[in-house]
mmCIF file of C-alpha atoms and ligand atoms in Angstrom:
data_model
loop_
_atom_site.group_PDB
_atom_site.id
_atom_site.type_symbol
_atom_site.label_atom_id
_atom_site.label_comp_id
_atom_site.label_asym_id
_atom_site.label_seq_id
_atom_site.Cartn_x
_atom_site.Cartn_y
_atom_site.Cartn_z
ATOM 1 C CA MET A 1 -0.008 0.002 0.003
ATOM 2 C CA ARG A 2 1.241 3.491 -0.813
ATOM 3 C CA PRO A 3 2.419 5.143 2.393
ATOM 4 C CA LEU A 4 1.405 8.620 3.437
ATOM 5 C CA ILE A 5 3.958 11.270 2.880
ATOM 6 C CA TRP A 6 4.718 13.713 5.587
ATOM 7 C CA LYS A 7 5.769 17.318 5.614
ATOM 8 C CA ILE A 8 9.029 17.732 7.487
ATOM 9 C CA GLN A 9 9.727 21.452 6.917
ATOM 10 C CA PRO A 10 7.795 24.135 5.073
ATOM 11 C CA PRO A 11 9.814 25.095 2.009
ATOM 12 C CA PRO A 12 11.440 28.541 1.819
ATOM 13 C CA PHE A 13 9.259 31.099 0.155
ATOM 14 C CA GLN A 14 10.197 34.120 -1.934
ATOM 15 C CA LYS A 15 8.120 37.007 -0.748
ATOM 16 C CA ALA A 16 8.647 39.553 -3.525
ATOM 17 C CA GLY A 17 6.221 40.590 -6.224
ATOM 18 C CA ARG A 18 3.070 38.793 -5.171
ATOM 19 C CA ARG A 19 0.626 41.619 -4.793
ATOM 20 C CA ASN A 20 0.654 43.353 -8.155
ATOM 21 C CA THR A 21 -1.868 41.225 -10.082
ATOM 22 C CA PHE A 22 -5.628 41.099 -9.845
ATOM 23 C CA HIS A 23 -6.852 37.681 -8.899
ATOM 24 C CA ILE A 24 -10.219 36.347 -7.855
ATOM 25 C CA SER A 25 -8.844 36.046 -4.345
ATOM 26 C CA ALA A 26 -8.391 39.828 -4.303
ATOM 27 C CA ASP A 27 -12.096 40.158 -5.014
ATOM 28 C CA PHE A 28 -12.857 37.786 -2.196
ATOM 29 C CA ALA A 29 -10.515 39.684 0.120
ATOM 30 C CA LEU A 30 -12.414 42.842 -0.710
ATOM 31 C CA PHE A 31 -15.642 41.091 0.174
ATOM 32 C CA VAL A 32 -14.109 39.915 3.446
ATOM 33 C CA ASN A 33 -13.169 43.502 4.291
ATOM 34 C CA ASN A 34 -16.635 44.635 3.337
ATOM 35 C CA ILE A 35 -18.398 42.116 5.519
ATOM 36 C CA LEU A 36 -16.177 42.746 8.493
ATOM 37 C CA GLU A 37 -16.351 46.524 8.206
ATOM 38 C CA GLU A 38 -20.063 46.692 7.417
ATOM 39 C CA ARG A 39 -21.161 44.177 10.029
ATOM 40 C CA ASP A 40 -23.213 46.784 11.894
ATOM 41 C CA GLN A 41 -25.394 47.416 8.847
ATOM 42 C CA GLY A 42 -27.106 44.087 9.341
ATOM 43 C CA TYR A 43 -27.534 41.231 6.921
ATOM 44 C CA ASN A 44 -30.616 42.508 5.066
ATOM 45 C CA ASP A 45 -28.445 44.831 3.109
ATOM 46 C CA VAL A 46 -25.773 42.258 2.561
ATOM 47 C CA LEU A 47 -27.873 39.567 0.982
ATOM 48 C CA LYS A 48 -27.931 41.074 -2.490
ATOM 49 C CA HIS A 49 -25.269 39.025 -4.174
ATOM 50 C CA HIS A 50 -24.423 35.669 -2.782
ATOM 51 C CA PHE A 51 -22.840 32.265 -3.090
ATOM 52 C CA PHE A 52 -24.500 29.172 -1.739
ATOM 53 C CA ILE A 53 -22.764 26.861 0.645
ATOM 54 C CA PHE A 54 -23.796 23.298 1.214
ATOM 55 C CA LEU A 55 -23.339 21.456 4.447
ATOM 56 C CA SER A 56 -23.824 17.739 4.703
ATOM 57 C CA PHE A 57 -23.506 15.541 7.724
ATOM 58 C CA ARG A 58 -23.794 11.885 8.074
ATOM 59 C CA HIS A 59 -23.997 9.343 10.828
ATOM 60 C CA ILE A 60 -23.533 5.579 10.818
ATOM 61 C CA LEU A 61 -25.718 3.833 13.311
ATOM 62 C CA ASN A 62 -24.170 0.395 13.854
ATOM 63 C CA ALA A 63 -21.877 1.589 16.627
ATOM 64 C CA ASP A 64 -21.039 -1.786 18.077
ATOM 65 C CA ILE A 65 -17.268 -1.462 17.903
ATOM 66 C CA ASP A 66 -15.542 0.633 20.511
ATOM 67 C CA PHE A 67 -12.260 2.234 19.489
ATOM 68 C CA LEU A 68 -12.177 4.721 22.313
ATOM 69 C CA GLY A 69 -8.955 4.807 24.194
ATOM 70 C CA ARG A 70 -6.748 3.392 21.448
ATOM 71 C CA LYS A 71 -3.530 5.412 21.277
ATOM 72 C CA SER A 72 -1.836 6.255 18.002
ATOM 73 C CA ASN A 73 0.877 8.472 16.601
ATOM 74 C CA PRO A 74 -0.273 9.979 13.288
ATOM 75 C CA ASP A 75 3.323 10.265 12.151
ATOM 76 C CA SER A 76 3.847 6.520 12.357
ATOM 77 C CA GLN A 77 2.115 5.949 9.005
ATOM 78 C CA THR A 78 4.196 8.491 7.119
ATOM 79 C CA VAL A 79 7.465 8.688 5.216
ATOM 80 C CA GLU A 80 9.656 11.680 4.485
ATOM 81 C CA LEU A 81 8.248 14.084 1.924
ATOM 82 C CA GLY A 82 9.697 13.769 -1.589
ATOM 83 C CA PRO A 83 11.184 16.934 -3.178
ATOM 84 C CA GLU A 84 8.702 16.816 -6.080
ATOM 85 C CA PHE A 85 6.013 18.111 -3.698
ATOM 86 C CA LEU A 86 7.995 21.195 -2.782
ATOM 87 C CA ASP A 87 8.487 22.868 -6.156
ATOM 88 C CA THR A 88 6.430 25.924 -7.036
ATOM 89 C CA ILE A 89 5.988 27.872 -10.259
ATOM 90 C CA THR A 90 5.347 31.606 -10.529
ATOM 91 C CA VAL A 91 2.612 32.899 -12.803
ATOM 92 C CA GLN A 92 1.961 36.647 -12.900
ATOM 93 C CA GLY A 93 3.572 37.135 -9.525
ATOM 94 C CA ARG A 94 1.672 34.344 -7.729
ATOM 95 C CA GLU A 95 3.123 31.035 -6.532
ATOM 96 C CA TYR A 96 1.499 27.775 -7.579
ATOM 97 C CA HIS A 97 2.198 24.178 -6.593
ATOM 98 C CA LYS A 98 4.051 22.619 -9.517
ATOM 99 C CA TYR A 99 2.996 19.037 -8.789
ATOM 100 C CA SER A 100 -0.678 20.050 -8.660
ATOM 101 C CA ILE A 101 -0.438 22.013 -11.912
ATOM 102 C CA ASP A 102 1.515 19.277 -13.689
ATOM 103 C CA HIS A 103 -1.018 16.654 -12.618
ATOM 104 C CA ARG A 104 -3.975 18.995 -13.243
ATOM 105 C CA THR A 105 -5.057 18.448 -9.681
ATOM 106 C CA TYR A 106 -5.426 21.955 -8.241
ATOM 107 C CA PHE A 107 -4.957 25.382 -9.762
ATOM 108 C CA GLY A 108 -5.164 27.804 -6.823
ATOM 109 C CA PRO A 109 -2.122 29.698 -5.583
ATOM 110 C CA VAL A 110 -0.262 28.412 -2.505
ATOM 111 C CA ASP A 111 1.556 31.588 -1.443
ATOM 112 C CA ASP A 112 1.353 33.747 1.676
ATOM 113 C CA GLU A 113 -1.364 35.913 0.145
ATOM 114 C CA GLU A 114 -3.551 32.840 -0.408
ATOM 115 C CA ALA A 115 -2.856 31.587 3.105
ATOM 116 C CA GLN A 116 -4.021 34.970 4.469
ATOM 117 C CA ARG A 117 -7.115 34.829 2.269
ATOM 118 C CA LEU A 118 -7.980 31.371 3.608
ATOM 119 C CA ASP A 119 -7.543 32.634 7.197
ATOM 120 C CA SER A 120 -9.881 35.573 6.457
ATOM 121 C CA GLN A 121 -12.312 33.203 4.803
ATOM 122 C CA GLN A 122 -12.314 31.075 7.964
ATOM 123 C CA GLN A 123 -13.425 34.200 9.883
ATOM 124 C CA VAL A 124 -16.223 34.733 7.379
ATOM 125 C CA PHE A 125 -17.341 31.131 7.726
ATOM 126 C CA GLN A 126 -17.339 31.456 11.496
ATOM 127 C CA ARG A 127 -19.639 34.478 11.212
ATOM 128 C CA LEU A 128 -21.822 32.721 8.691
ATOM 129 C CA PHE A 129 -21.988 29.555 10.804
ATOM 130 C CA ASP A 130 -22.766 31.373 14.077
ATOM 131 C CA ASP A 131 -19.310 30.528 15.413
ATOM 132 C CA ARG A 132 -19.803 26.795 15.077
ATOM 133 C CA LEU A 133 -16.745 24.892 13.922
ATOM 134 C CA ILE A 134 -18.482 21.543 14.103
ATOM 135 C CA PHE A 135 -22.125 21.002 13.271
ATOM 136 C CA PRO A 136 -22.841 17.364 14.149
ATOM 137 C CA PRO A 137 -23.747 16.620 17.797
ATOM 138 C CA ILE A 138 -20.579 14.725 18.689
ATOM 139 C CA GLN A 139 -20.293 13.796 22.354
ATOM 140 C CA ARG A 140 -16.609 12.906 22.498
ATOM 141 C CA LEU A 141 -14.101 13.974 19.890
ATOM 142 C CA GLN A 142 -10.965 11.862 19.824
ATOM 143 C CA ARG A 143 -9.739 11.958 16.220
ATOM 144 C CA VAL A 144 -10.535 14.398 13.436
ATOM 145 C CA LEU A 145 -9.405 14.400 9.804
ATOM 146 C CA ASP A 146 -9.381 17.672 7.812
ATOM 147 C CA CYS A 147 -9.206 17.011 4.065
ATOM 148 C CA GLY A 148 -7.415 19.709 2.049
ATOM 149 C CA HIS A 149 -6.474 21.769 5.113
ATOM 150 C CA GLY A 150 -5.014 24.708 3.125
ATOM 151 C CA ALA A 151 -3.634 27.161 5.679
ATOM 152 C CA ALA A 152 -4.976 24.850 8.427
ATOM 153 C CA SER A 153 -7.312 27.646 9.544
ATOM 154 C CA TRP A 154 -10.134 25.280 10.532
ATOM 155 C CA ALA A 155 -7.828 22.520 11.780
ATOM 156 C CA VAL A 156 -5.928 24.886 14.123
ATOM 157 C CA ASP A 157 -9.180 26.243 15.570
ATOM 158 C CA VAL A 158 -10.441 22.689 16.193
ATOM 159 C CA ALA A 159 -7.141 21.571 17.726
ATOM 160 C CA GLU A 160 -7.180 24.592 20.069
ATOM 161 C CA GLN A 161 -10.832 24.198 20.998
ATOM 162 C CA TYR A 162 -10.454 20.428 21.653
ATOM 163 C CA PRO A 163 -6.960 20.008 23.159
ATOM 164 C CA ASP A 164 -7.580 16.315 23.965
ATOM 165 C CA CYS A 165 -8.449 15.544 20.362
ATOM 166 C CA GLU A 166 -5.902 14.316 17.782
ATOM 167 C CA VAL A 167 -6.398 16.405 14.616
ATOM 168 C CA THR A 168 -4.804 15.327 11.309
ATOM 169 C CA GLY A 169 -4.813 17.596 8.277
ATOM 170 C CA ILE A 170 -4.081 16.411 4.732
ATOM 171 C CA ASP A 171 -3.149 18.636 1.816
ATOM 172 C CA ILE A 172 -1.433 18.016 -1.500
ATOM 173 C CA ALA A 173 0.736 21.127 -0.955
ATOM 174 C CA PRO A 174 2.617 21.819 2.296
ATOM 175 C CA HIS A 175 3.280 25.457 1.426
ATOM 176 C CA MET A 176 0.490 27.167 3.357
ATOM 177 C CA SER A 177 0.916 25.089 6.524
ATOM 178 C CA PRO A 178 1.588 27.399 9.481
ATOM 179 C CA ASP A 179 4.967 27.063 11.181
ATOM 180 C CA ASP A 180 3.539 26.855 14.673
ATOM 181 C CA VAL A 181 0.692 24.471 15.228
ATOM 182 C CA PRO A 182 -0.835 23.099 18.413
ATOM 183 C CA ASP A 183 0.785 19.884 19.734
ATOM 184 C CA ASN A 184 -2.350 17.905 18.948
ATOM 185 C CA LEU A 185 -2.356 18.846 15.221
ATOM 186 C CA TRP A 186 -0.459 16.828 12.596
ATOM 187 C CA LEU A 187 -0.219 18.144 9.036
ATOM 188 C CA GLN A 188 0.578 15.620 6.305
ATOM 189 C CA VAL A 189 0.930 15.717 2.547
ATOM 190 C CA ASP A 190 -1.106 13.414 0.351
ATOM 191 C CA ASP A 191 -3.336 13.476 -2.736
ATOM 192 C CA LEU A 192 -6.994 12.992 -1.861
ATOM 193 C CA ASN A 193 -7.637 11.778 -5.392
ATOM 194 C CA ARG A 194 -5.806 8.586 -4.441
ATOM 195 C CA PRO A 195 -7.234 5.961 -2.067
ATOM 196 C CA PHE A 196 -6.924 6.858 1.593
ATOM 197 C CA THR A 197 -4.184 5.050 3.489
ATOM 198 C CA PHE A 198 -5.665 5.656 6.948
ATOM 199 C CA PRO A 199 -6.903 2.636 8.895
ATOM 200 C CA SER A 200 -10.602 1.871 8.791
ATOM 201 C CA ASN A 201 -12.881 2.933 11.688
ATOM 202 C CA HIS A 202 -10.416 5.575 12.808
ATOM 203 C CA PHE A 203 -11.912 9.108 12.951
ATOM 204 C CA ASP A 204 -14.882 10.558 14.824
ATOM 205 C CA LEU A 205 -15.253 13.370 12.301
ATOM 206 C CA VAL A 206 -13.989 13.962 8.760
ATOM 207 C CA HIS A 207 -14.148 17.543 7.521
ATOM 208 C CA SER A 208 -13.984 18.367 3.813
ATOM 209 C CA ARG A 209 -14.331 22.007 2.782
ATOM 210 C CA LEU A 210 -13.912 23.705 -0.577
ATOM 211 C CA LEU A 211 -12.444 20.782 -2.473
ATOM 212 C CA ALA A 212 -14.586 20.963 -5.612
ATOM 213 C CA THR A 213 -11.621 22.402 -7.483
ATOM 214 C CA GLY A 214 -9.285 19.708 -6.162
ATOM 215 C CA ILE A 215 -11.169 16.397 -6.249
ATOM 216 C CA HIS A 216 -11.485 14.980 -9.750
ATOM 217 C CA ARG A 217 -15.004 14.827 -11.133
ATOM 218 C CA ARG A 218 -15.087 11.031 -11.252
ATOM 219 C CA ARG A 219 -13.364 10.612 -7.894
ATOM 220 C CA TRP A 220 -16.227 12.019 -5.781
ATOM 221 C CA PRO A 221 -18.164 8.735 -5.199
ATOM 222 C CA SER A 222 -15.005 6.828 -4.169
ATOM 223 C CA TYR A 223 -13.777 9.857 -2.173
ATOM 224 C CA VAL A 224 -16.962 9.806 -0.124
ATOM 225 C CA ARG A 225 -16.641 5.992 0.224
ATOM 226 C CA ASP A 226 -13.049 6.452 1.482
ATOM 227 C CA ILE A 227 -14.263 8.977 4.049
ATOM 228 C CA LEU A 228 -16.863 6.476 5.223
ATOM 229 C CA ARG A 229 -14.309 3.728 5.517
ATOM 230 C CA VAL A 230 -12.020 5.706 7.826
ATOM 231 C CA LEU A 231 -14.895 6.919 10.048
ATOM 232 C CA LYS A 232 -15.604 5.057 13.248
ATOM 233 C CA PRO A 233 -19.042 3.524 13.523
ATOM 234 C CA GLY A 234 -21.204 6.408 14.671
ATOM 235 C CA GLY A 235 -18.773 8.897 13.121
ATOM 236 C CA TRP A 236 -19.753 11.983 11.159
ATOM 237 C CA VAL A 237 -18.682 13.832 8.043
ATOM 238 C CA GLN A 238 -19.036 17.572 7.584
ATOM 239 C CA MET A 239 -18.725 18.896 4.023
ATOM 240 C CA VAL A 240 -18.899 22.453 2.750
ATOM 241 C CA GLU A 241 -18.826 23.420 -0.914
ATOM 242 C CA ILE A 242 -19.559 26.647 -2.734
ATOM 243 C CA TYR A 243 -22.135 26.775 -5.470
ATOM 244 C CA TYR A 244 -20.256 28.774 -8.055
ATOM 245 C CA ASN A 245 -23.206 30.135 -9.987
ATOM 246 C CA VAL A 246 -23.229 33.709 -8.625
ATOM 247 C CA GLN A 247 -26.779 34.953 -8.034
ATOM 248 C CA SER A 248 -28.538 38.030 -6.672
ATOM 249 C CA ASP A 249 -31.827 38.610 -4.900
ATOM 250 C CA ASN A 250 -32.640 41.833 -6.692
ATOM 251 C CA GLY A 251 -31.824 40.834 -10.262
ATOM 252 C CA ALA A 252 -28.691 42.992 -10.349
ATOM 253 C CA ILE A 253 -26.597 40.083 -11.564
ATOM 254 C CA THR A 254 -27.528 39.386 -15.142
ATOM 255 C CA ASP A 255 -25.734 37.004 -17.524
ATOM 256 C CA GLU A 256 -23.676 39.957 -18.660
ATOM 257 C CA HIS A 257 -22.549 40.928 -15.160
ATOM 258 C CA ALA A 258 -18.806 40.445 -14.641
ATOM 259 C CA LEU A 259 -19.298 38.134 -11.668
ATOM 260 C CA ARG A 260 -21.728 35.897 -13.583
ATOM 261 C CA ARG A 261 -19.400 35.859 -16.593
ATOM 262 C CA TRP A 262 -16.558 34.901 -14.268
ATOM 263 C CA SER A 263 -18.450 32.089 -12.573
ATOM 264 C CA THR A 264 -19.760 30.685 -15.877
ATOM 265 C CA GLN A 265 -16.343 30.743 -17.476
ATOM 266 C CA TYR A 266 -14.655 29.368 -14.368
ATOM 267 C CA MET A 267 -17.017 26.371 -14.290
ATOM 268 C CA ARG A 268 -16.621 25.848 -18.032
ATOM 269 C CA ALA A 269 -12.851 26.026 -17.860
ATOM 270 C CA LEU A 270 -12.718 23.220 -15.300
ATOM 271 C CA GLU A 271 -15.707 21.132 -16.320
ATOM 272 C CA ASP A 272 -13.869 18.324 -18.108
ATOM 273 C CA ARG A 273 -11.965 17.572 -14.907
ATOM 274 C CA LYS A 274 -13.816 19.022 -11.904
ATOM 275 C CA ASP A 275 -17.448 19.146 -10.811
ATOM 276 C CA LEU A 276 -18.047 22.650 -9.438
ATOM 277 C CA ARG A 277 -21.711 21.775 -8.870
ATOM 278 C CA VAL A 278 -20.819 18.875 -6.567
ATOM 279 C CA GLY A 279 -22.175 20.688 -3.467
ATOM 280 C CA SER A 280 -25.729 20.128 -4.632
ATOM 281 C CA LYS A 281 -25.022 16.404 -5.103
ATOM 282 C CA LEU A 282 -23.391 15.607 -1.758
ATOM 283 C CA GLN A 283 -26.636 14.796 -0.016
ATOM 284 C CA ASN A 284 -27.448 12.184 -2.684
ATOM 285 C CA TYR A 285 -23.929 10.723 -2.534
ATOM 286 C CA LEU A 286 -24.232 10.317 1.223
ATOM 287 C CA THR A 287 -27.754 8.938 1.362
ATOM 288 C CA GLY A 288 -27.008 6.746 -1.662
ATOM 289 C CA LEU A 289 -24.335 5.026 0.396
ATOM 290 C CA GLY A 290 -26.967 4.171 2.969
ATOM 291 C CA LEU A 291 -25.976 6.792 5.511
ATOM 292 C CA VAL A 292 -28.430 8.149 8.008
ATOM 293 C CA GLU A 293 -29.145 11.539 9.581
ATOM 294 C CA VAL A 294 -27.894 13.334 6.484
ATOM 295 C CA ASP A 295 -28.652 17.038 6.691
ATOM 296 C CA ALA A 296 -27.976 19.618 3.952
ATOM 297 C CA LYS A 297 -28.270 23.347 4.244
ATOM 298 C CA MET A 298 -27.858 26.003 1.594
ATOM 299 C CA ILE A 299 -26.545 29.197 3.151
ATOM 300 C CA PRO A 300 -26.318 32.417 1.150
ATOM 301 C CA LEU A 301 -22.883 33.988 1.366
ATOM 302 C CA PRO A 302 -22.609 37.683 0.425
ATOM 303 C CA LEU A 303 -20.059 38.440 -2.254
ATOM 304 C CA SER A 304 -18.624 41.698 -3.449
ATOM 305 C CA GLY A 305 -20.398 45.060 -3.149
ATOM 306 C CA TRP A 306 -24.144 45.463 -2.858
ATOM 307 C CA SER A 307 -26.666 48.036 -3.921
ATOM 308 C CA ASN A 308 -28.256 50.627 -1.617
ATOM 309 C CA GLY A 309 -31.729 49.991 -2.978
HETATM 310 C C1 SAM B 1 -9.798 26.299 -1.500
HETATM 311 S S1 SAM B 1 -8.558 25.604 -0.459
HETATM 312 C C2 SAM B 1 -9.532 25.218 0.989
HETATM 313 C C3 SAM B 1 -8.703 25.045 2.219
HETATM 314 C C4 SAM B 1 -9.485 24.665 3.504
HETATM 315 N N1 SAM B 1 -10.237 23.444 3.321
HETATM 316 C C5 SAM B 1 -10.356 25.772 3.951
HETATM 317 O O1 SAM B 1 -11.588 25.631 3.870
HETATM 318 O O2 SAM B 1 -9.809 26.811 4.375
HETATM 319 C C6 SAM B 1 -8.315 23.999 -1.155
HETATM 320 C C7 SAM B 1 -7.174 23.244 -0.526
HETATM 321 O O3 SAM B 1 -7.244 21.860 -0.936
HETATM 322 C C8 SAM B 1 -6.000 21.425 -1.346
HETATM 323 N N2 SAM B 1 -6.234 20.342 -2.334
HETATM 324 C C9 SAM B 1 -6.800 20.494 -3.561
HETATM 325 N N3 SAM B 1 -6.828 19.299 -4.166
HETATM 326 C C10 SAM B 1 -6.290 18.401 -3.331
HETATM 327 C C11 SAM B 1 -6.040 17.004 -3.414
HETATM 328 N N4 SAM B 1 -6.363 16.304 -4.518
HETATM 329 N N5 SAM B 1 -5.459 16.393 -2.387
HETATM 330 C C12 SAM B 1 -5.111 17.087 -1.262
HETATM 331 N N6 SAM B 1 -5.314 18.412 -1.112
HETATM 332 C C13 SAM B 1 -5.909 19.067 -2.153
HETATM 333 C C14 SAM B 1 -5.302 22.634 -1.952
HETATM 334 O O4 SAM B 1 -3.899 22.473 -1.967
HETATM 335 C C15 SAM B 1 -5.802 23.723 -1.021
HETATM 336 O O5 SAM B 1 -4.932 23.900 0.063
#
């Protein structure tokens, strides 16, 4: 079986020349500023343009095996990280993960600016989710897996909030991993498009957020099956995906609007390889596998500026 690969050291990063190009993340950063600065205006005004977010949970009922109390060291299943995962390429002043680009796995930047954006985005999610990190009603959290941890924004918060819990984060790129992490957080490098190497019946909760642009279109059913396999009986999965079709309540976003043109072209550009509409299908994937207590919510997320009318 292919072993997990483990990040030993974050690679050195060149810091120059990253901020001079417009990128969609800049638009999102503007939105983050807006929502944080305008918070006192109330949400009525904010809900003009929005994204939809899907949450899905799932619970297996046949909890007749008890794994509580088993000790493990998440590093024990890993080997030293190969150098091919450390290379980056620079495109218009932004750093990208060469392995991900070469393998057409993931196309987002992996530089400091992106790490900051993901941290800001975590704050937005916390506001949007009423400060809840974890939605399922889990009594005792022993082991958590965060798929595609990015800057580990969610994983760090969980590790800090649950100091007795062992949190493992997986990402294909180690570049945005923070230098200082809580002692109960382990960050590892692996490709989620390949079969999981974790033991079965291992985690109480698996978290998967914003991976539509990373998981291959045809991988989703087996990805969800892999998540199920590594969950303990009675375990839960929490998934969040953005619905990329930008919409507005007041009709301000027409097909000609720049945001709509962006979202349409973005989905089209990736459609042969990625399913950017997967959020709306997760509930079916989960229930189709016979899971119970599946809950899905669509939450409007404000984006960009909004009208005064
Ligand atoms: C949009 S970011 C989301 C990060 C984090 N989940 C969050 O919500 O803040 C997507 C992350 O998934 C990682 N990723 C994409 N495809 C992946 C894959 N096939 N295997 C592992 N990680 C992947 C990327 O490197 C990136 O860090």
